[in-house]
Amino acid sequence: ETGVTQSPTHLIKTRGQQVTLRCSSQSGHNTVSWYQQALGQGPQFIFQYYREEENGRGNFPPRFSGLQFPNYSSELNVNALELDDSALYLCASSSPGTGRYNEQFFGPGTRLTVL
Amino acid sequence: AQSVTQPDIHITVSEGASLELRCNYSYGATPYLFWYVQSPGQGLQLLLKYFSGDTLVQGIKGFEAEFKRSQSSFNLRKPSVHWSDAAEYFCAVGATGAQKLVFGQGTRLTINP
């Protein structure tokens, strides 16, 4: 069974640029969540995708957007990068059932540095 | 809205000593509670989780945690720490419907030889 994978591992961009981060969910999981972890902080929920539709969003501006594909892999896109976007971006997959919380499995993350 | 507080930003203990990391949560219904560990430059590894039932839960690497509803706490414990336990520890609460995790700020654990 393959776990959650993310690419790239590291990325350096400059202010104003756009970036795309990628995530492959664990086998059998149809839900992907994205989190931003700034240095010295806990992860913050960005949004979640379930069956290719956004299924909840945290307090992030619209320049953070995402996609989920039919194979349940996902992309996180960030436009007009700002210095404060420098962070570790974590992807987590899960397989929601009915009436209960479902455990999320995390990937290793993508470290984004904005200069 | 859910929230999680980890009162201790940094804790130092000696190898072989016992450990307790504190976590307090705020959530209106029955919470789903988690402890994760993160080594430098790494993603999150689940140590243990509480969904329901026995309030004392056992996890990996010899860790355990106790859910106390009256105190809104879910403290992590280990009877004897090893140098390899040095890492950042995060407490998190999840909720049905929202299907998201809310994390605390984390506690950095340093082990003295």
Tab-separated table of C-alpha atoms in Angstrom:
chain	number	residue	atom	x	y	z
A	1	GLU	CA	0.000	0.000	0.000
A	2	THR	CA	1.439	3.359	-1.060
A	3	GLY	CA	1.182	6.228	1.384
A	4	VAL	CA	0.588	9.889	0.665
A	5	THR	CA	3.242	11.397	-1.566
A	6	GLN	CA	3.961	15.043	-2.348
A	7	SER	CA	6.058	16.832	-4.926
A	8	PRO	CA	8.286	18.667	-5.098
A	9	THR	CA	10.114	18.305	-1.794
A	10	HIS	CA	11.471	21.822	-1.832
A	11	LEU	CA	10.699	24.881	-3.916
A	12	ILE	CA	12.042	28.416	-4.073
A	13	LYS	CA	10.012	31.195	-5.676
A	14	THR	CA	10.037	34.971	-5.711
A	15	ARG	CA	7.300	37.359	-4.666
A	16	GLY	CA	4.487	37.691	-7.188
A	17	GLN	CA	5.110	34.327	-8.834
A	18	GLN	CA	2.685	31.433	-8.928
A	19	VAL	CA	3.306	27.907	-7.613
A	20	THR	CA	1.671	24.490	-7.955
A	21	LEU	CA	2.151	21.753	-5.384
A	22	ARG	CA	1.067	18.173	-5.972
A	23	CYS	CA	-0.253	15.379	-3.797
A	24	SER	CA	-1.109	11.742	-4.439
A	25	SER	CA	-3.517	10.279	-1.949
A	26	GLN	CA	-3.168	6.944	-0.226
A	27	SER	CA	-4.704	4.015	-2.044
A	28	GLY	CA	-8.460	3.833	-1.458
A	29	HIS	CA	-8.766	7.406	-0.156
A	30	ASN	CA	-11.035	9.846	-1.974
A	31	THR	CA	-10.546	12.945	0.163
A	32	VAL	CA	-7.538	15.250	0.250
A	33	SER	CA	-6.914	18.075	2.704
A	34	TRP	CA	-4.202	20.729	2.521
A	35	TYR	CA	-2.534	22.413	5.471
A	36	GLN	CA	-0.019	25.244	5.770
A	37	GLN	CA	2.567	25.046	8.536
A	38	ALA	CA	4.537	28.242	9.079
A	39	LEU	CA	7.812	28.004	10.955
A	40	GLY	CA	7.246	27.387	14.644
A	41	GLN	CA	3.491	26.979	14.241
A	42	GLY	CA	0.992	24.156	14.049
A	43	PRO	CA	-0.545	23.271	10.698
A	44	GLN	CA	-3.464	25.447	9.543
A	45	PHE	CA	-6.283	23.999	7.442
A	46	ILE	CA	-6.427	25.497	3.932
A	47	PHE	CA	-9.152	23.438	2.237
A	48	GLN	CA	-10.391	19.951	1.512
A	49	TYR	CA	-11.429	18.209	-1.682
A	50	TYR	CA	-13.873	15.325	-1.860
A	51	ARG	CA	-14.749	13.696	-5.187
A	52	GLU	CA	-13.285	16.618	-7.102
A	53	GLU	CA	-15.288	19.287	-5.267
A	54	GLU	CA	-14.113	21.697	-2.572
A	55	ASN	CA	-15.563	20.467	0.729
A	56	GLY	CA	-14.633	23.086	3.281
A	57	ARG	CA	-12.161	25.937	3.416
A	58	GLY	CA	-10.136	27.615	6.125
A	59	ASN	CA	-9.303	31.279	6.500
A	60	PHE	CA	-7.146	31.627	3.406
A	61	PRO	CA	-7.562	34.176	0.561
A	62	PRO	CA	-8.847	33.188	-2.892
A	63	ARG	CA	-5.329	33.223	-4.343
A	64	PHE	CA	-5.050	29.802	-2.682
A	65	SER	CA	-6.925	27.404	-4.931
A	66	GLY	CA	-6.994	23.717	-5.571
A	67	LEU	CA	-8.014	20.876	-7.803
A	68	GLN	CA	-8.749	17.229	-7.355
A	69	PHE	CA	-8.518	14.797	-10.239
A	70	PRO	CA	-10.546	11.645	-10.994
A	71	ASN	CA	-7.756	9.497	-9.525
A	72	TYR	CA	-8.122	11.583	-6.295
A	73	SER	CA	-4.713	13.203	-6.576
A	74	SER	CA	-4.730	16.920	-5.895
A	75	GLU	CA	-2.995	20.196	-6.605
A	76	LEU	CA	-2.620	23.300	-4.497
A	77	ASN	CA	-2.090	26.511	-6.447
A	78	VAL	CA	-0.967	29.768	-4.932
A	79	ASN	CA	-0.986	32.945	-7.028
A	80	ALA	CA	0.777	36.236	-6.371
A	81	LEU	CA	3.122	34.739	-3.815
A	82	GLU	CA	3.902	36.752	-0.704
A	83	LEU	CA	6.814	36.383	1.709
A	84	ASP	CA	4.407	35.056	4.373
A	85	ASP	CA	3.510	32.142	2.123
A	86	SER	CA	6.865	30.598	2.996
A	87	ALA	CA	5.912	27.437	4.874
A	88	LEU	CA	5.705	23.671	4.857
A	89	TYR	CA	2.615	22.597	2.920
A	90	LEU	CA	1.157	19.320	4.049
A	91	CYS	CA	-1.298	17.143	2.229
A	92	ALA	CA	-3.447	14.571	4.017
A	93	SER	CA	-5.762	11.938	2.613
A	94	SER	CA	-8.726	10.180	4.159
A	95	SER	CA	-11.723	8.128	3.183
A	96	PRO	CA	-14.853	9.566	4.766
A	97	GLY	CA	-17.530	7.225	5.958
A	98	THR	CA	-20.846	8.087	7.466
A	99	GLY	CA	-21.401	9.909	10.720
A	100	ARG	CA	-17.909	9.850	12.099
A	101	TYR	CA	-14.583	11.536	11.787
A	102	ASN	CA	-12.117	9.771	9.566
A	103	GLU	CA	-8.415	9.643	10.237
A	104	GLN	CA	-6.170	11.696	7.970
A	105	PHE	CA	-2.836	10.369	6.782
A	106	PHE	CA	-0.169	12.965	6.077
A	107	GLY	CA	2.446	13.209	3.387
A	108	PRO	CA	6.002	14.444	4.024
A	109	GLY	CA	5.223	17.975	2.870
A	110	THR	CA	6.595	20.509	0.397
A	111	ARG	CA	8.839	23.227	1.778
A	112	LEU	CA	8.110	26.491	-0.066
A	113	THR	CA	10.445	29.447	0.291
A	114	VAL	CA	9.389	32.811	-1.116
A	115	LEU	CA	12.162	35.362	-1.614
B	1	ALA	CA	-15.265	26.792	16.749
B	2	GLN	CA	-12.747	24.257	17.853
B	3	SER	CA	-9.426	25.300	19.352
B	4	VAL	CA	-6.440	23.586	20.903
B	5	THR	CA	-3.989	24.998	23.419
B	6	GLN	CA	-0.619	23.500	24.194
B	7	PRO	CA	0.606	25.599	27.115
B	8	ASP	CA	4.240	24.515	26.933
B	9	ILE	CA	6.175	25.753	23.916
B	10	HIS	CA	9.392	23.990	24.889
B	11	ILE	CA	10.104	21.220	27.395
B	12	THR	CA	13.461	19.704	28.329
B	13	VAL	CA	13.736	16.379	30.123
B	14	SER	CA	16.560	14.004	30.867
B	15	GLU	CA	16.808	10.699	29.089
B	16	GLY	CA	15.014	8.055	31.123
B	17	ALA	CA	12.779	10.567	32.884
B	18	SER	CA	9.019	10.581	32.581
B	19	LEU	CA	7.208	12.980	30.280
B	20	GLU	CA	3.842	14.692	30.214
B	21	LEU	CA	2.811	17.102	27.462
B	22	ARG	CA	-0.313	19.120	28.074
B	23	CYS	CA	-3.176	19.710	25.694
B	24	ASN	CA	-6.462	21.521	26.281
B	25	TYR	CA	-9.198	21.704	23.697
B	26	SER	CA	-12.369	23.645	23.125
B	27	TYR	CA	-15.177	21.907	21.278
B	28	GLY	CA	-18.898	21.759	21.856
B	29	ALA	CA	-19.510	18.096	21.177
B	30	THR	CA	-17.578	14.880	21.684
B	31	PRO	CA	-14.147	15.556	20.237
B	32	TYR	CA	-11.911	13.351	18.210
B	33	LEU	CA	-8.433	13.894	19.612
B	34	PHE	CA	-5.010	13.182	18.202
B	35	TRP	CA	-1.351	13.488	19.024
B	36	TYR	CA	1.142	13.792	16.191
B	37	VAL	CA	4.939	13.900	16.240
B	38	GLN	CA	7.104	15.765	13.744
B	39	SER	CA	10.844	15.342	13.428
B	40	PRO	CA	12.829	18.224	11.891
B	41	GLY	CA	12.008	18.682	8.215
B	42	GLN	CA	9.502	15.835	8.253
B	43	GLY	CA	5.759	15.412	7.954
B	44	LEU	CA	3.407	14.360	10.736
B	45	GLN	CA	3.287	10.894	12.236
B	46	LEU	CA	0.244	9.843	14.243
B	47	LEU	CA	1.130	8.714	17.779
B	48	LEU	CA	-2.370	7.947	19.029
B	49	LYS	CA	-6.010	8.918	18.744
B	50	TYR	CA	-9.153	9.036	20.840
B	51	PHE	CA	-12.529	8.554	19.218
B	52	SER	CA	-14.636	7.066	22.023
B	53	GLY	CA	-14.608	4.410	24.746
B	54	ASP	CA	-11.723	3.906	27.140
B	55	THR	CA	-10.337	7.301	28.097
B	56	LEU	CA	-6.771	5.990	28.385
B	57	VAL	CA	-5.408	5.287	24.930
B	58	GLN	CA	-2.188	3.585	23.995
B	59	GLY	CA	-0.127	4.633	21.021
B	60	ILE	CA	3.083	3.845	19.260
B	61	LYS	CA	6.591	4.254	20.678
B	62	GLY	CA	5.384	3.691	24.256
B	63	PHE	CA	3.186	6.808	24.415
B	64	GLU	CA	-0.219	7.012	26.034
B	65	ALA	CA	-2.782	9.772	26.531
B	66	GLU	CA	-5.737	10.268	28.820
B	67	PHE	CA	-8.948	12.021	27.807
B	68	LYS	CA	-10.516	13.993	30.655
B	69	ARG	CA	-13.803	15.545	29.583
B	70	SER	CA	-14.237	17.505	32.833
B	71	GLN	CA	-10.917	19.248	32.268
B	72	SER	CA	-11.120	19.410	28.451
B	73	SER	CA	-7.687	17.860	28.374
B	74	PHE	CA	-5.869	15.175	26.451
B	75	ASN	CA	-2.367	14.994	27.929
B	76	LEU	CA	0.351	12.842	26.403
B	77	ARG	CA	2.595	10.747	28.638
B	78	LYS	CA	5.569	8.457	28.419
B	79	PRO	CA	7.123	6.764	31.453
B	80	SER	CA	10.729	6.878	30.226
B	81	VAL	CA	11.906	9.016	27.309
B	82	HIS	CA	14.632	8.102	24.848
B	83	TRP	CA	16.939	10.490	22.990
B	84	SER	CA	15.074	9.604	19.798
B	85	ASP	CA	11.882	11.148	21.234
B	86	ALA	CA	13.287	14.644	20.684
B	87	ALA	CA	10.862	16.240	18.232
B	88	GLU	CA	7.876	18.584	17.950
B	89	TYR	CA	4.577	17.266	19.290
B	90	PHE	CA	1.186	18.472	18.151
B	91	CYS	CA	-2.205	17.919	19.700
B	92	ALA	CA	-5.184	18.188	17.347
B	93	VAL	CA	-8.961	18.001	17.466
B	94	GLY	CA	-11.162	16.821	14.624
B	95	ALA	CA	-14.889	17.097	14.095
B	96	THR	CA	-17.504	15.328	12.061
B	97	GLY	CA	-18.944	17.374	9.269
B	98	ALA	CA	-16.031	19.752	9.027
B	99	GLN	CA	-13.648	16.860	8.375
B	100	LYS	CA	-10.665	19.045	9.245
B	101	LEU	CA	-8.082	18.994	11.990
B	102	VAL	CA	-7.397	21.949	14.267
B	103	PHE	CA	-3.883	21.848	15.687
B	104	GLY	CA	-2.244	23.366	18.705
B	105	GLN	CA	0.917	25.403	18.354
B	106	GLY	CA	3.091	22.465	19.281
B	107	THR	CA	5.521	21.578	22.062
B	108	ARG	CA	9.185	21.143	21.244
B	109	LEU	CA	10.765	18.367	23.279
B	110	THR	CA	14.492	18.369	23.985
B	111	ILE	CA	16.170	15.385	25.644
B	112	ASN	CA	19.251	15.853	27.808
B	113	PRO	CA	21.696	12.929	27.807
